[in-house]
Coordinates of C-alpha atoms in Angstrom, one line a residue:
Chain M
N296 CA -39.1 30.0 30.9
A297 CA -35.4 31.3 31.8
G298 CA -35.0 29.9 35.4
V299 CA -32.1 31.4 37.1
T300 CA -30.3 34.2 35.2
Q301 CA -27.1 36.0 36.1
T302 CA -25.6 38.8 35.2
P303 CA -23.1 39.9 34.1
K304 CA -21.4 36.6 32.7
F305 CA -17.7 37.9 32.8
Q306 CA -15.6 40.4 34.6
V307 CA -12.8 41.9 35.3
L308 CA -11.7 44.1 37.9
K309 CA -9.6 46.1 40.1
T310 CA -8.6 45.4 43.8
G311 CA -10.3 47.9 45.7
Q312 CA -13.5 48.8 43.3
S313 CA -16.9 47.3 44.1
M314 CA -19.2 45.9 41.9
T315 CA -22.6 44.4 42.7
L316 CA -23.6 40.2 40.6
Q317 CA -26.6 40.4 40.0
C318 CA -29.8 37.2 40.0
A319 CA -33.4 36.9 39.3
Q320 CA -35.2 34.1 39.0
D321 CA -38.6 33.3 37.6
M322 CA -39.6 30.3 38.8
N323 CA -41.2 31.3 42.6
H324 CA -39.3 30.1 44.5
N325 CA -38.3 30.8 48.3
S326 CA -34.7 30.0 48.6
M327 CA -31.7 31.8 46.9
Y328 CA -27.6 30.9 47.6
W329 CA -24.8 32.5 46.1
Y330 CA -21.9 30.5 45.5
R331 CA -17.3 30.5 44.7
Q332 CA -16.5 27.7 43.2
D333 CA -12.6 27.4 42.9
P334 CA -10.3 24.4 41.4
G335 CA -10.8 22.0 43.9
M336 CA -13.0 22.9 46.8
G337 CA -16.2 22.5 45.1
L338 CA -18.4 25.2 45.0
R339 CA -18.9 27.4 49.2
L340 CA -21.7 28.8 50.3
I341 CA -21.0 32.7 50.5
Y342 CA -24.7 34.1 51.7
Y343 CA -28.0 32.5 51.5
S344 CA -31.3 33.4 52.0
A345 CA -34.0 31.5 52.8
S346 CA -37.3 33.2 52.0
E347 CA -38.2 36.6 51.1
G348 CA -36.8 39.3 54.4
T349 CA -33.5 37.3 55.4
T350 CA -29.9 36.5 54.4
D351 CA -27.6 34.6 56.9
K352 CA -23.6 33.5 56.6
G353 CA -22.7 30.8 54.8
E354 CA -19.4 29.0 55.3
V355 CA -17.1 31.9 53.4
P356 CA -18.8 35.7 54.0
N357 CA -16.0 38.1 55.0
G358 CA -15.8 40.2 52.4
Y359 CA -18.8 40.7 50.8
N360 CA -22.7 41.7 51.1
V361 CA -26.0 40.6 49.6
S362 CA -29.1 41.6 48.8
R363 CA -32.9 40.4 48.8
L364 CA -34.4 42.9 46.9
N365 CA -37.7 41.4 46.3
K366 CA -38.5 36.8 45.9
R367 CA -37.2 37.2 42.2
E368 CA -34.2 38.7 42.9
F369 CA -31.1 37.9 45.6
S370 CA -27.8 40.3 44.6
L371 CA -24.2 39.7 45.8
R372 CA -22.1 42.8 46.0
L373 CA -17.7 43.0 47.0
E374 CA -17.0 46.8 48.0
S375 CA -13.5 46.4 47.7
A376 CA -12.6 43.1 45.9
A377 CA -9.3 41.3 46.3
P378 CA -6.8 39.0 44.0
S379 CA -8.8 36.6 46.6
Q380 CA -11.7 37.1 45.1
T381 CA -11.4 35.8 41.5
S382 CA -13.5 32.9 41.7
V383 CA -16.5 32.0 39.4
Y384 CA -20.1 32.8 41.4
F385 CA -23.0 30.8 40.8
C386 CA -26.5 32.3 41.5
A387 CA -28.7 29.5 42.5
S388 CA -32.1 28.8 44.1
R389 CA -34.8 26.6 45.2
I390 CA -38.6 25.8 47.1
G391 CA -38.9 23.9 49.4
L392 CA -35.9 21.4 50.2
T393 CA -36.2 20.4 46.3
E394 CA -33.2 20.4 44.3
A395 CA -31.3 23.8 43.3
F396 CA -31.6 25.2 40.3
F397 CA -28.4 26.7 38.5
G398 CA -27.4 29.6 36.9
Q399 CA -24.5 30.1 35.0
G400 CA -22.1 31.7 36.3
T401 CA -19.7 34.7 36.6
R402 CA -16.4 34.7 36.0
L403 CA -14.3 37.3 38.3
T404 CA -11.1 38.1 37.4
V405 CA -9.6 40.7 40.9
V406 CA -6.5 42.3 39.6
Chain H
A115 CA -24.2 20.4 60.7
Q116 CA -24.7 19.2 57.7
S117 CA -21.6 18.4 55.3
V118 CA -20.3 15.8 52.0
T119 CA -17.5 14.5 51.3
Q120 CA -17.1 13.2 48.1
L121 CA -13.2 10.4 47.6
G122 CA -11.6 11.0 45.3
S123 CA -10.4 14.3 43.3
H124 CA -10.1 12.6 40.3
V125 CA -10.6 9.6 38.5
S126 CA -10.2 8.4 35.8
V127 CA -11.9 5.4 33.1
S128 CA -11.7 3.6 29.3
E129 CA -15.1 4.0 27.9
G130 CA -17.8 1.3 28.0
A131 CA -16.2 0.7 31.9
L132 CA -17.6 1.1 34.5
V133 CA -18.5 4.4 36.7
L134 CA -18.4 4.6 40.5
L135 CA -17.9 8.0 42.1
R136 CA -18.0 8.3 46.0
C137 CA -20.3 10.2 48.1
N138 CA -20.1 10.5 51.6
Y139 CA -22.8 12.6 54.3
S140 CA -23.2 13.2 57.9
S141 CA -26.3 15.1 59.0
S142 CA -27.9 15.0 62.4
V143 CA -31.8 14.8 60.0
P144 CA -33.2 12.9 58.1
P145 CA -31.7 13.7 54.3
Y146 CA -32.1 14.8 51.3
L147 CA -29.2 14.8 48.4
F148 CA -28.0 15.5 44.9
W149 CA -25.8 14.7 42.4
Y150 CA -25.1 17.1 40.1
V151 CA -22.7 17.4 36.7
Q152 CA -21.5 19.9 35.2
Y153 CA -19.6 20.6 31.7
P154 CA -16.9 23.5 30.9
N155 CA -18.3 26.5 31.3
Q156 CA -21.2 25.7 32.4
G157 CA -23.3 25.7 35.1
L158 CA -24.6 22.6 37.2
Q159 CA -26.8 20.5 36.1
L160 CA -28.8 17.6 38.1
L161 CA -28.5 14.5 37.4
L162 CA -31.1 12.2 39.9
K163 CA -32.2 12.9 44.1
Y164 CA -32.7 11.1 46.7
T165 CA -35.4 12.6 48.8
T166 CA -37.5 9.8 50.1
G167 CA -38.5 6.9 49.5
A168 CA -37.1 3.8 46.8
T169 CA -33.2 3.7 47.9
L170 CA -32.3 3.3 44.4
V171 CA -32.5 6.2 42.3
K172 CA -32.2 7.0 38.7
G173 CA -31.5 9.6 36.9
I174 CA -30.2 11.3 33.5
N175 CA -28.5 9.5 31.2
G176 CA -28.2 5.6 32.9
F177 CA -26.9 7.5 35.7
E178 CA -28.2 5.7 39.3
A179 CA -28.1 6.2 42.8
E180 CA -28.3 4.2 46.3
F181 CA -29.1 5.6 49.9
K182 CA -27.3 3.3 52.0
K183 CA -28.3 5.1 55.6
S184 CA -26.2 2.8 57.4
E185 CA -23.2 3.8 55.5
T186 CA -24.6 6.8 55.5
S187 CA -23.0 7.5 51.4
F188 CA -24.8 7.8 48.5
H189 CA -22.5 7.0 45.1
L190 CA -23.7 7.7 41.6
T191 CA -22.5 5.1 39.0
K192 CA -22.7 4.3 35.7
P193 CA -22.6 0.8 34.0
S194 CA -21.1 2.0 31.0
A195 CA -18.9 5.1 30.6
H196 CA -19.2 7.0 27.4
M197 CA -17.2 9.7 25.7
S198 CA -19.5 12.1 26.3
D199 CA -19.6 11.7 30.9
A200 CA -16.1 13.5 31.0
A201 CA -17.7 16.5 33.3
E202 CA -17.0 17.6 37.3
Y203 CA -19.7 15.1 39.1
F204 CA -20.8 17.9 42.9
C205 CA -22.9 15.7 45.4
A206 CA -24.7 17.8 47.8
G207 CA -26.6 17.7 50.6
G208 CA -29.3 19.6 51.7
G209 CA -32.7 18.6 53.9
D210 CA -32.3 20.3 57.3
K211 CA -35.2 23.3 57.1
A212 CA -33.5 24.1 60.5
A213 CA -30.6 25.5 59.0
G214 CA -32.0 27.4 56.7
N215 CA -32.7 25.0 53.1
K216 CA -28.7 25.3 52.6
L217 CA -27.4 23.4 50.9
T218 CA -23.7 21.9 50.9
F219 CA -21.9 20.2 48.6
G220 CA -18.4 18.4 48.6
G221 CA -15.3 19.2 46.5
G222 CA -16.1 16.8 43.4
T223 CA -14.7 15.0 41.3
R224 CA -13.6 15.4 37.9
V225 CA -14.4 12.2 35.2
L226 CA -12.3 11.4 32.8
V227 CA -12.9 9.0 30.1
K228 CA -10.7 7.1 27.6
P229 CA -10.7 5.9 25.1

């Protein structure tokens, strides 16, 4: 049972490049989330998907897009990376209102 | 909309001393509340949770938290700190299905344990 798997673990991008962060869960959870973690700011919600086929904006959606590909997978895309998007990105999933399970994170640096 | 506030971004305690991390929430619906721990360069691990029922919740590693509705608080405590408790701790809340099951985090509290 792998839980929540994120790829890649590390990435360096140049300003203006695009990339997609992948997330997959094998726990049959209905809700999935993307957060970014910055020093002193805790975890801020970028986008979430309450169920397959739905996505909604969180606190900091600008510069990002998401796709809920199926129940297992929820990807986050940066169309034109900016240095302000340098952060650690976490994917999480949960079922109903229970606790969320987190991936190990993707450390992204935009230069 | 639900919000979660952690008082104190950094806490320093001596080994063997009480650990107290404060969390307050605001919510228009009964909250589901969680405490997570994050060790360096790792993901978040659940310490404990409050959903319904008993207001004093026990978690892993000797931590516990008490839900106090009158104070809108969910403070985390551990009677005796250990060096291995040095980490960052996050309080989170999310119990509103109408809000799409959003899970909102506080800003985190970094715990330093002094020998």
